[in-house]
């Protein structure tokens, strides 16, 4: 099987999620036989390292910040056809998400988004696992076409070094942009929530935006990102980009700490794949406790600062 | 403006999800169905706002069975002008996209709206498939959309920021939070919806490219360990030694 991995390297940085994509392709190649080509959009700077995570070849396509999904999908399509790729893997993020549907049609392929497993083969077709019903269930999906395009759910595999660096080969591929990217407003220094390893999240129990200090202190002590429930974003206590849940962002960190969140089914849908959930709520009947690993029944305004202090003490700060 | 809003029917957000026939089929028994929230709150409302500003028509399109008409009527009650239902069951993203593209290809829509994904199968692929099938520009995960003449200006939520893009109509957009605010249909809207046209169109040939073999429910948590609020050091110890997350 020839596997092609799409890496968005326009910021000239190979991230952990990129390593994860290549390592995932390596696991598939190892199980079913095959080779892994990495198709890097960008200068390719630093992309040699992808060899360590399992890429046999790394190709870089001339860097242009103004690539849009139409341009990228046409470039990936041309490259995939050139290399005879059977399986194309893209990230489940804003760069990869628009590509799956487009490539499915352009490559006459089957497609599955947000896959979670190294696929099994059934009657010579790949079978992928993915989350459905917004985190409430999983489905096993058989791809009926010979060619397949998937996006890999972030934080599904921990990348390991399995090889050594390889040379990056520059390639030229015609692209067909249809949308003009006129600018990017960057929010610096924040890890995107789907990639976060630890998250501290606040609900209506926080009582108001002026109280967020206790949450930010705890997040800082844990080196965590911050999130919130939907009503908190709806009333503008926190930005929409922090809203997690069924109609917000779906997250799967190692640690999710909930302060003053009741645990409504729509909220749980977006966070229940977290490895460890800690709930702090003054109501012992709050539904969130049923989905939690650890809980503290108490007033968050007392418990959270104590927890911050205890963590800082533990970390020797 | 000639606007098309593609809407999907999904289980209510509070629905308990269960399966039947040895976990091969979704059990619809006792489940309430709603319009997919992304389609309703963001696509539909933004399309109606654009029509209110520039004039034109908002058509809603659903691929589905007759039972979906109640969800379609709600879209009309919120403010769409007319509706189309393509009479076939929506068995996969590709199957749905093919029907939509076939319908839309000669109707001169200026903008075709999709929600960023449905809350049941969480695919988020239909919009991109239709864009590729119709060879139209595609902007996905858009949280803001303004129209100026024949050009649209959109914001896309990307990791660590917002991407600003411009595109000429016609184009395809998938919408996300921030695009618009939910509208609750009023009595007048509900009454008017009954008289608005709902056209039923027969499908073209079906094509599924994936097949769901079986479903699985997440493993239940083994039960919460409660820690005394006066003994928070114990929680830190558990997170370190037992859960190994700090
Ligand atoms: C279509 C639809 C989609 C939705 N999508 C989402 C979604 O994506 N994400 C989402 O989050 N919600 C979503 N919701 C809303 C969801 O149903 C709940 O209303 C929401 O999650 C509740 O938010 P909350 O837990 O912050 O607030 P509440 O339910 O009001 O809970 C506040 C909690 O704080 C506790 N508390 C109060 N004071 C303190 C204190 N001092 N110390 C400790 N604890 C305290 C209370 O005991 C309570 O449990 C959706 C709803 C609908 C209808």
Coordinates of C-alpha atoms and ligand atoms in Angstrom, one line a residue:
Chain A
X1 CA 0.0 0.0 0.0
X2 CA 1.3 3.4 -0.9
X3 CA 0.5 6.0 1.8
X4 CA 0.6 9.7 1.3
X5 CA 0.6 12.0 4.4
X6 CA -0.3 15.7 4.0
X7 CA 1.6 18.0 6.3
X8 CA 0.9 21.7 6.6
X9 CA 4.3 23.3 7.1
X10 CA 3.5 26.9 6.1
X11 CA 4.7 28.1 9.5
X12 CA 8.0 26.3 8.9
X13 CA 7.5 24.3 12.0
X14 CA 7.0 20.5 12.3
X15 CA 4.6 20.0 15.2
X16 CA 3.8 17.0 17.3
X17 CA 0.6 16.6 15.3
X18 CA 2.7 16.3 12.1
X19 CA 4.9 13.6 13.8
X20 CA 1.7 11.8 14.9
X21 CA 0.3 11.8 11.3
X22 CA 3.5 10.3 9.9
X23 CA 3.8 7.8 12.8
X24 CA 0.2 6.7 12.2
X25 CA 1.0 6.1 8.5
X26 CA 4.0 4.1 9.6
X27 CA 1.9 1.9 11.8
X28 CA -0.5 1.2 8.9
X29 CA 2.5 0.4 6.6
X30 CA 4.0 -1.8 9.2
X31 CA 0.7 -3.8 9.7
X32 CA -0.3 -4.1 6.1
X33 CA 2.9 -3.6 4.1
X34 CA 3.7 -0.4 2.2
X35 CA 5.6 2.8 2.1
X36 CA 5.0 6.3 3.5
X37 CA 5.5 9.5 1.5
X38 CA 5.2 12.9 3.3
X39 CA 3.8 15.7 1.2
X40 CA 4.8 18.9 3.0
X41 CA 3.2 22.2 2.0
X42 CA 5.7 24.9 2.8
X43 CA 9.5 25.3 2.6
X44 CA 10.2 21.9 4.1
X45 CA 12.4 23.5 6.7
X46 CA 12.9 21.0 9.5
X47 CA 10.9 18.4 7.7
X48 CA 13.9 15.9 7.6
X49 CA 12.8 14.9 11.0
X50 CA 9.7 13.2 9.6
X51 CA 11.9 10.4 8.6
X52 CA 12.4 9.6 12.2
X53 CA 8.7 9.0 12.6
X54 CA 8.4 6.7 9.6
X55 CA 8.4 8.7 6.4
X56 CA 10.4 6.9 3.6
X57 CA 10.4 10.1 1.4
X58 CA 9.7 13.7 2.2
X59 CA 8.6 16.1 -0.5
X60 CA 8.1 19.9 0.0
X61 CA 6.0 22.1 -2.3
X62 CA 7.0 25.7 -2.7
X63 CA 5.7 27.8 0.1
X64 CA 2.9 30.2 -0.4
X65 CA 0.7 31.5 2.5
X66 CA -2.1 32.1 0.2
X67 CA -2.9 28.5 -0.7
X68 CA -6.6 27.8 0.0
X69 CA -8.4 24.5 0.3
X70 CA -9.1 24.4 -3.4
X71 CA -5.4 25.0 -4.2
X72 CA -4.2 22.5 -1.7
X73 CA -6.6 19.8 -2.7
X74 CA -5.7 20.2 -6.4
X75 CA -2.0 20.0 -5.4
X76 CA -2.5 16.9 -3.2
X77 CA -4.6 15.3 -5.9
X78 CA -1.9 15.8 -8.6
X79 CA 0.8 14.5 -6.3
X80 CA -1.2 11.5 -5.1
X81 CA -1.9 10.5 -8.7
X82 CA 1.7 11.0 -9.6
X83 CA 2.9 8.7 -6.7
X84 CA 0.1 6.2 -7.1
X85 CA -1.1 6.7 -3.6
X86 CA -3.7 4.2 -2.3
X87 CA -4.3 6.0 1.0
X88 CA -4.1 9.7 1.7
X89 CA -4.0 10.9 5.3
X90 CA -4.6 14.5 6.3
X91 CA -4.9 16.1 9.8
X92 CA -8.3 16.7 11.4
X93 CA -7.8 20.4 11.7
X94 CA -8.7 23.6 9.8
X95 CA -6.1 22.8 7.1
X96 CA -7.0 19.1 6.6
X97 CA -10.8 19.1 7.2
X98 CA -11.8 20.8 4.0
X99 CA -9.6 18.5 1.9
X100 CA -11.3 15.2 2.7
X101 CA -14.6 15.7 0.9
X102 CA -12.9 17.4 -2.0
X103 CA -10.3 14.7 -2.4
X104 CA -12.8 12.0 -2.1
X105 CA -14.5 13.2 -5.3
X106 CA -11.3 14.2 -7.1
X107 CA -9.5 10.9 -6.5
X108 CA -12.6 8.7 -6.9
X109 CA -12.0 7.5 -3.3
X110 CA -13.8 6.5 -0.2
X111 CA -13.4 8.9 2.7
X112 CA -13.7 8.9 6.5
X113 CA -13.1 11.9 8.8
X114 CA -11.6 11.9 12.3
X115 CA -10.4 8.3 12.3
X116 CA -9.0 6.8 15.5
X117 CA -7.5 3.4 14.7
X118 CA -5.0 1.5 12.6
X119 CA -7.5 0.0 10.2
X120 CA -8.2 -3.7 9.9
X121 CA -8.6 -5.2 6.5
X122 CA -11.9 -7.0 5.6
X123 CA -12.4 -8.5 2.1
X124 CA -9.3 -6.4 1.1
X125 CA -11.0 -3.2 2.2
X126 CA -9.9 -1.0 5.0
X127 CA -12.1 -0.6 8.1
X128 CA -11.7 2.5 10.2
X129 CA -13.1 3.4 13.6
X130 CA -14.4 6.9 14.2
X131 CA -16.5 8.8 16.8
X132 CA -20.1 9.4 15.9
X133 CA -23.0 11.1 17.6
X134 CA -20.6 13.8 18.8
X135 CA -18.7 11.6 21.1
X136 CA -21.6 9.4 22.3
X137 CA -20.6 6.4 20.2
X138 CA -18.1 4.9 17.7
X139 CA -18.6 3.4 14.3
X140 CA -16.6 0.9 12.3
X141 CA -16.6 2.1 8.7
X142 CA -15.7 0.0 5.7
X143 CA -14.2 1.9 2.7
X144 CA -15.6 0.4 -0.5
X145 CA -13.3 2.1 -3.0
X146 CA -9.7 1.1 -3.8
X147 CA -8.5 4.5 -2.9
X148 CA -9.1 6.0 0.5
X149 CA -8.8 9.5 2.1
X150 CA -9.0 9.9 5.8
X151 CA -8.3 12.6 8.4
X152 CA -6.7 11.5 11.7
X153 CA -8.2 12.6 15.0
X154 CA -5.6 14.6 16.8
X155 CA -4.0 13.0 20.0
X156 CA -4.9 9.5 18.9
X157 CA -1.3 8.1 18.8
X158 CA 1.9 9.1 20.6
X159 CA 4.5 9.5 18.0
X160 CA 7.7 7.4 18.5
X161 CA 11.0 7.5 16.7
X162 CA 11.3 4.5 14.4
X163 CA 13.8 5.6 11.8
X164 CA 16.3 8.3 10.9
X165 CA 16.1 11.7 9.1
X166 CA 15.6 11.7 5.4
X167 CA 16.4 14.4 2.7
X168 CA 13.7 16.8 1.8
X169 CA 13.1 16.9 -2.0
X170 CA 11.6 20.1 -3.4
X171 CA 8.9 19.5 -5.9
X172 CA 6.9 21.8 -8.2
X173 CA 3.2 21.1 -8.5
X174 CA 0.6 23.3 -10.3
X175 CA -2.1 24.6 -8.0
X176 CA -5.5 26.0 -8.7
X177 CA -6.5 28.6 -6.0
X178 CA -10.0 29.8 -6.1
X179 CA -10.2 31.7 -2.8
X180 CA -8.0 34.7 -2.0
X181 CA -6.4 34.6 1.5
X182 CA -6.1 38.3 2.4
X183 CA -4.6 38.0 5.9
X184 CA -4.3 36.1 9.1
X185 CA -5.0 37.5 12.6
X186 CA -2.9 35.4 14.9
X187 CA -3.5 34.7 18.5
X188 CA 0.0 34.0 19.8
X189 CA 1.1 31.5 22.3
X190 CA -2.1 29.4 22.6
X191 CA -2.2 25.7 21.9
X192 CA -5.3 24.9 19.8
X193 CA -7.8 23.1 22.1
X194 CA -8.0 19.9 20.0
X195 CA -4.2 19.6 20.4
X196 CA -4.1 20.5 24.1
X197 CA -2.8 17.9 26.6
X198 CA -4.4 19.5 29.6
X199 CA -7.5 21.7 29.8
X200 CA -9.1 23.6 32.6
X201 CA -12.7 24.5 31.7
X202 CA -15.3 26.8 33.4
X203 CA -19.0 26.8 33.5
X204 CA -21.8 29.0 34.7
X205 CA -20.8 28.1 38.3
X206 CA -17.9 30.6 37.8
X207 CA -20.6 33.3 38.2
X208 CA -19.0 35.9 36.0
X209 CA -16.0 36.9 33.9
X210 CA -14.4 38.8 36.8
X211 CA -13.9 35.5 38.6
X212 CA -11.8 33.8 35.9
X213 CA -8.6 34.6 37.8
X214 CA -8.9 31.4 39.9
X215 CA -9.3 29.3 36.8
X216 CA -6.4 31.0 35.0
X217 CA -4.2 30.4 38.0
X218 CA -5.0 26.7 38.0
X219 CA -4.5 26.5 34.3
X220 CA -1.1 28.1 34.7
X221 CA -0.1 25.8 37.5
X222 CA -1.1 22.8 35.3
X223 CA 0.4 24.3 32.2
X224 CA -3.1 23.8 30.7
X225 CA -5.2 25.6 28.1
X226 CA -8.6 27.1 29.0
X227 CA -12.1 26.3 27.8
X228 CA -15.7 26.9 28.8
X229 CA -19.2 25.6 28.5
X230 CA -21.6 26.9 25.9
X231 CA -23.6 29.4 28.0
X232 CA -20.4 31.0 29.2
X233 CA -19.4 31.7 25.6
X234 CA -23.0 32.7 24.7
X235 CA -23.1 35.4 27.2
X236 CA -19.6 36.6 26.3
X237 CA -17.8 35.8 29.5
X238 CA -15.2 33.9 27.4
X239 CA -14.6 33.9 23.6
X240 CA -16.5 31.5 21.3
X241 CA -13.2 29.8 20.5
X242 CA -13.2 28.3 24.0
X243 CA -16.7 26.7 23.7
X244 CA -16.4 22.9 24.0
X245 CA -19.1 20.3 23.6
X246 CA -21.4 18.9 21.0
X247 CA -21.9 22.2 19.2
X248 CA -18.5 23.5 20.0
X249 CA -15.0 22.0 19.9
X250 CA -14.5 18.3 20.6
X251 CA -11.5 17.8 22.8
X252 CA -9.5 14.8 24.0
X253 CA -6.8 15.9 26.4
X254 CA -5.0 13.7 28.9
X255 CA -6.5 15.8 31.7
X256 CA -9.8 17.8 31.7
X257 CA -10.6 19.8 34.8
X258 CA -14.2 21.2 35.0
X259 CA -15.0 24.0 37.4
X260 CA -18.7 24.8 38.0
X261 CA -19.9 22.8 35.0
X262 CA -23.0 20.7 35.5
X263 CA -22.2 18.1 32.8
X264 CA -25.1 18.4 30.5
X265 CA -25.2 15.7 27.8
X266 CA -24.2 18.2 25.1
X267 CA -21.2 19.2 27.1
X268 CA -20.2 15.7 27.9
X269 CA -20.4 14.7 24.2
X270 CA -17.5 17.0 23.5
X271 CA -15.2 16.1 26.4
X272 CA -15.9 12.5 27.3
X273 CA -13.0 11.2 25.3
X274 CA -10.6 12.9 27.7
X275 CA -8.3 10.4 29.4
X276 CA -8.8 11.7 32.9
X277 CA -11.7 14.0 34.0
X278 CA -11.6 15.9 37.3
X279 CA -14.9 17.6 38.3
X280 CA -15.2 20.3 41.0
X281 CA -18.8 21.2 41.7
X282 CA -20.7 22.1 44.8
X283 CA -23.7 20.0 43.9
X284 CA -23.1 16.3 44.7
X285 CA -25.9 15.4 42.2
X286 CA -24.3 17.2 39.3
X287 CA -24.4 14.7 36.3
X288 CA -20.7 15.4 35.5
X289 CA -19.6 13.3 38.5
X290 CA -20.9 10.2 36.7
X291 CA -18.5 10.9 33.8
X292 CA -15.6 11.8 36.0
X293 CA -12.6 9.9 37.3
X294 CA -12.0 12.2 40.2
X295 CA -14.3 14.6 41.9
X296 CA -14.4 17.2 44.6
X297 CA -17.8 18.2 46.0
X298 CA -17.2 21.8 47.2
X299 CA -17.2 25.5 46.4
X300 CA -14.9 26.0 43.4
X301 CA -13.8 29.4 44.8
X302 CA -12.3 27.5 47.7
X303 CA -11.2 24.3 46.1
X304 CA -9.6 25.7 42.9
X305 CA -7.1 28.0 44.7
X306 CA -6.2 25.1 47.1
X307 CA -5.6 22.8 44.1
X308 CA -3.5 25.5 42.5
X309 CA -1.4 25.8 45.6
X310 CA -1.1 22.0 46.0
X311 CA 0.1 21.6 42.4
X312 CA 2.6 24.4 42.7
X313 CA 3.9 22.9 45.9
X314 CA 4.1 19.5 44.2
X315 CA 6.0 21.0 41.3
X316 CA 8.3 22.8 43.7
X317 CA 7.3 26.3 42.5
Chain B
X1 CA -29.4 36.8 -4.2
X2 CA -30.2 33.2 -4.9
X3 CA -29.2 31.3 -1.8
X4 CA -29.4 27.5 -1.1
X5 CA -29.2 26.2 2.5
X6 CA -28.6 22.4 2.8
X7 CA -30.1 21.1 6.0
X8 CA -29.8 17.7 7.7
X9 CA -32.0 16.0 10.2
X10 CA -30.3 14.8 13.4
X11 CA -31.2 13.3 16.7
X12 CA -31.9 15.9 19.4
X13 CA -28.8 16.9 21.3
X14 CA -30.2 15.3 24.5
X15 CA -31.0 12.0 22.8
X16 CA -29.7 8.9 24.4
X17 CA -27.9 7.0 21.7
X18 CA -28.7 3.3 21.4
X19 CA -28.3 0.6 18.7
X20 CA -30.2 -2.4 17.6
X21 CA -29.7 -5.6 15.5
X22 CA -26.5 -6.5 17.3
X23 CA -25.1 -3.0 17.2
X24 CA -25.4 -2.7 13.4
X25 CA -28.2 -0.1 13.3
X26 CA -29.0 3.1 15.1
X27 CA -32.1 2.7 17.2
X28 CA -34.5 5.5 16.4
X29 CA -37.1 4.4 18.9
X30 CA -38.1 7.2 21.2
X31 CA -35.6 9.6 19.6
X32 CA -36.7 13.2 18.9
X33 CA -35.3 14.6 15.7
X34 CA -34.2 18.2 15.0
X35 CA -32.6 20.3 12.4
X36 CA -28.8 19.9 12.7
X37 CA -27.8 22.8 15.0
X38 CA -25.0 24.1 12.7
X39 CA -27.4 24.2 9.7
X40 CA -30.1 25.9 11.7
X41 CA -28.3 28.4 13.9
X42 CA -25.5 29.5 11.5
X43 CA -26.3 28.7 7.8
X44 CA -30.0 29.3 7.7
X45 CA -30.0 32.4 9.8
X46 CA -27.1 34.0 8.0
X47 CA -28.8 33.2 4.6
X48 CA -32.0 34.8 5.8
X49 CA -30.1 37.9 7.0
X50 CA -28.4 38.3 3.6
X51 CA -31.8 38.0 1.9
X52 CA -33.2 40.6 4.2
X53 CA -30.4 43.0 3.3
X54 CA -30.0 42.4 -0.4
X55 CA -33.3 40.8 -1.4
X56 CA -33.6 37.4 -3.2
X57 CA -34.7 33.9 -2.3
X58 CA -33.6 31.4 0.4
X59 CA -34.2 27.8 -0.6
X60 CA -33.7 25.0 1.9
X61 CA -32.7 21.6 0.6
X62 CA -32.9 18.3 2.5
X63 CA -32.0 14.8 1.2
X64 CA -34.3 12.5 3.1
X65 CA -37.6 10.7 3.6
X66 CA -41.1 12.2 4.0
X67 CA -40.8 12.1 7.8
X68 CA -38.3 15.0 7.4
X69 CA -40.9 17.4 6.3
X70 CA -41.5 18.6 9.9
X71 CA -37.9 19.7 10.2
X72 CA -38.1 21.3 6.7
X73 CA -41.3 23.2 7.8
X74 CA -39.3 24.6 10.8
X75 CA -36.7 26.0 8.4
X76 CA -39.6 27.7 6.5
X77 CA -41.0 29.0 9.8
X78 CA -37.7 30.6 10.6
X79 CA -37.7 32.4 7.3
X80 CA -36.7 30.4 4.3
X81 CA -38.9 31.1 1.2
X82 CA -39.2 27.6 -0.2
X83 CA -38.0 24.1 0.3
X84 CA -36.9 21.1 -1.7
X85 CA -36.7 17.5 -0.5
X86 CA -34.8 14.9 -2.5
X87 CA -36.7 11.8 -1.8
X88 CA -34.2 9.2 -0.7
X89 CA -32.6 8.1 2.5
X90 CA -29.3 9.8 3.3
X91 CA -27.1 6.7 3.6
X92 CA -23.6 8.3 3.3
X93 CA -21.9 11.6 2.8
X94 CA -21.1 10.8 -0.8
X95 CA -24.6 9.7 -1.6
X96 CA -26.0 13.0 -0.2
X97 CA -23.5 15.2 -1.9
X98 CA -24.2 13.6 -5.3
X99 CA -28.0 14.3 -4.9
X100 CA -27.3 17.9 -3.9
X101 CA -24.8 18.6 -6.7
X102 CA -27.2 17.1 -9.3
X103 CA -30.0 19.4 -8.1
X104 CA -27.9 22.5 -7.7
X105 CA -25.8 22.3 -10.9
X106 CA -28.1 24.3 -13.2
X107 CA -29.9 26.5 -10.6
X108 CA -27.5 29.5 -10.5
X109 CA -27.2 29.7 -6.7
X110 CA -24.9 32.5 -5.6
X111 CA -24.0 30.8 -2.3
X112 CA -24.6 27.3 -1.2
X113 CA -24.5 26.9 2.6
X114 CA -23.7 23.9 4.7
X115 CA -23.2 23.5 8.5
X116 CA -19.6 22.6 9.4
X117 CA -20.7 19.1 10.2
X118 CA -23.8 17.1 11.4
X119 CA -24.0 16.2 15.0
X120 CA -24.8 12.5 14.2
X121 CA -22.1 11.3 11.9
X122 CA -19.7 14.2 12.4
X123 CA -18.4 13.9 8.8
X124 CA -18.1 17.5 7.7
X125 CA -17.5 16.2 4.1
X126 CA -20.6 16.8 2.1
X127 CA -19.8 20.5 1.6
X128 CA -16.3 19.8 0.1
X129 CA -17.7 17.0 -2.0
X130 CA -20.3 19.3 -3.5
X131 CA -17.7 22.0 -4.1
X132 CA -15.5 19.5 -6.0
X133 CA -18.4 18.1 -7.9
X134 CA -19.6 21.5 -9.1
X135 CA -16.0 22.8 -9.3
X136 CA -16.8 25.8 -7.1
X137 CA -14.7 27.7 -4.6
X138 CA -15.0 26.3 -1.1
X139 CA -14.6 28.1 2.2
X140 CA -15.1 25.9 5.2
X141 CA -15.4 26.6 9.0
X142 CA -16.5 30.2 8.3
X143 CA -17.4 32.2 11.4
X144 CA -18.2 35.4 9.5
X145 CA -19.6 36.3 6.1
X146 CA -20.2 39.7 4.5
X147 CA -21.2 40.3 0.9
X148 CA -20.0 43.3 -1.1
X149 CA -21.2 43.4 -4.7
X150 CA -20.2 40.1 -6.3
X151 CA -17.5 39.5 -3.7
X152 CA -17.8 37.8 -0.3
X153 CA -15.5 38.4 2.6
X154 CA -15.2 35.6 5.1
X155 CA -13.4 34.7 8.3
X156 CA -12.3 31.2 8.9
X157 CA -11.4 29.9 12.3
X158 CA -8.0 28.3 12.1
X159 CA -5.7 27.0 14.9
X160 CA -4.2 30.0 16.6
X161 CA -6.1 32.6 14.7
X162 CA -8.5 33.8 12.1
X163 CA -7.9 33.6 8.4
X164 CA -9.5 36.3 6.3
X165 CA -10.5 35.3 2.8
X166 CA -12.2 36.8 -0.3
X167 CA -14.1 34.9 -2.9
X168 CA -16.2 35.7 -5.9
X169 CA -19.8 34.4 -6.0
X170 CA -20.9 31.7 -6.7
X171 CA -19.2 29.6 -4.0
X172 CA -19.8 27.1 -1.3
X173 CA -19.4 27.7 2.5
X174 CA -19.6 25.6 5.6
X175 CA -20.5 27.6 8.7
X176 CA -19.4 27.5 12.3
X177 CA -20.1 29.4 15.5
X178 CA -20.1 33.1 15.3
X179 CA -21.8 33.2 11.9
X180 CA -25.2 34.2 13.2
X181 CA -27.4 34.0 16.3
X182 CA -30.2 31.4 16.6
X183 CA -33.7 32.6 15.7
X184 CA -36.8 31.2 17.3
X185 CA -39.7 30.9 14.9
X186 CA -42.7 33.1 15.8
X187 CA -46.4 32.3 15.4
X188 CA -46.7 34.2 12.2
X189 CA -43.7 32.4 10.7
X190 CA -45.2 29.0 11.7
X191 CA -48.5 29.9 10.0
X192 CA -46.8 31.2 6.9
X193 CA -44.6 28.1 6.7
X194 CA -47.7 26.0 6.0
X195 CA -48.3 27.8 2.8
X196 CA -44.8 28.0 1.5
X197 CA -43.8 25.6 -1.3
X198 CA -42.1 22.3 -0.5
X199 CA -41.2 20.5 -3.7
X200 CA -40.3 16.8 -3.6
X201 CA -37.7 15.8 -6.2
X202 CA -36.9 12.2 -7.1
X203 CA -33.3 11.1 -6.6
X204 CA -30.6 10.3 -9.2
X205 CA -28.7 7.0 -9.0
X206 CA -27.4 6.3 -5.5
X207 CA -23.7 5.9 -4.8
X208 CA -22.3 4.9 -1.4
X209 CA -18.5 4.8 -1.0
X210 CA -18.5 3.6 2.7
X211 CA -20.5 1.1 4.7
X212 CA -21.0 1.2 8.5
X213 CA -20.3 -2.3 9.7
X214 CA -21.1 -1.8 13.4
X215 CA -21.4 0.6 16.3
X216 CA -19.9 0.6 19.7
X217 CA -20.6 2.6 22.9
X218 CA -17.8 4.2 24.9
X219 CA -16.7 2.2 27.9
X220 CA -18.4 3.4 31.0
X221 CA -16.1 5.1 33.6
X222 CA -15.4 2.8 36.5
X223 CA -16.9 5.3 38.9
X224 CA -15.7 8.6 40.3
X225 CA -13.2 8.8 43.2
X226 CA -14.3 11.6 45.5
X227 CA -11.6 13.6 47.3
X228 CA -12.3 15.6 50.4
X229 CA -12.1 19.3 49.8
X230 CA -9.9 19.6 52.9
X231 CA -7.5 17.1 51.6
X232 CA -6.5 18.4 48.1
X233 CA -3.0 17.1 48.4
X234 CA -4.6 13.7 48.0
X235 CA -6.0 14.7 44.6
X236 CA -2.6 15.8 43.4
X237 CA -1.1 12.5 44.6
X238 CA -3.8 10.5 42.7
X239 CA -3.3 12.6 39.5
X240 CA 0.4 12.0 39.7
X241 CA 0.7 8.4 41.0
X242 CA -2.5 6.8 39.8
X243 CA -3.7 8.7 36.7
X244 CA -0.1 9.8 35.8
X245 CA -1.3 13.0 34.1
X246 CA 0.9 15.4 36.1
Ligands
LIG1 C1 -28.8 22.4 20.8 C2 -28.0 22.5 22.0 C3 -26.6 22.4 21.9 C4 -25.8 22.5 23.0 N1 -24.4 22.4 22.9 C5 -23.6 22.5 24.0 C6 -22.2 22.4 23.9 O1 -21.7 22.2 22.8 N2 -21.5 22.6 25.0 C7 -22.0 22.9 26.2 O2 -21.3 23.1 27.2 N3 -23.4 23.0 26.3 C8 -24.2 22.9 25.3 N4 -25.5 23.0 25.4 C9 -26.0 23.5 26.7 C10 -26.2 22.4 27.7 O3 -27.5 21.8 27.6 C11 -26.1 23.1 29.1 O4 -27.1 24.1 29.2 C12 -24.8 23.7 29.4 O5 -23.7 22.8 29.2 C13 -24.7 24.1 30.9 O6 -23.6 24.8 31.1 P1 -22.9 24.9 32.6 O7 -22.6 23.5 33.0 O8 -21.8 25.9 32.5 O9 -24.1 25.6 33.4 P2 -25.1 25.0 34.5 O10 -25.8 23.9 33.9 O11 -25.9 26.2 35.0 O12 -24.2 24.4 35.6 C14 -23.4 25.2 36.5 C15 -22.9 24.3 37.5 O13 -22.0 25.0 38.4 C16 -22.2 24.5 39.7 N5 -21.8 25.6 40.6 C17 -22.4 26.8 40.8 N6 -21.7 27.5 41.7 C18 -20.6 26.8 42.1 C19 -19.5 27.0 43.0 N7 -19.4 28.1 43.7 N8 -18.6 26.0 43.1 C20 -18.8 24.8 42.5 N9 -19.7 24.6 41.6 C21 -20.7 25.5 41.4 C22 -23.6 24.1 39.8 O14 -23.8 23.1 40.8 C23 -23.9 23.6 38.4 O15 -23.7 22.2 38.4 C24 -26.4 22.8 24.3 C25 -27.8 22.9 24.4 C26 -28.6 22.8 23.3 C27 -30.0 22.9 23.4

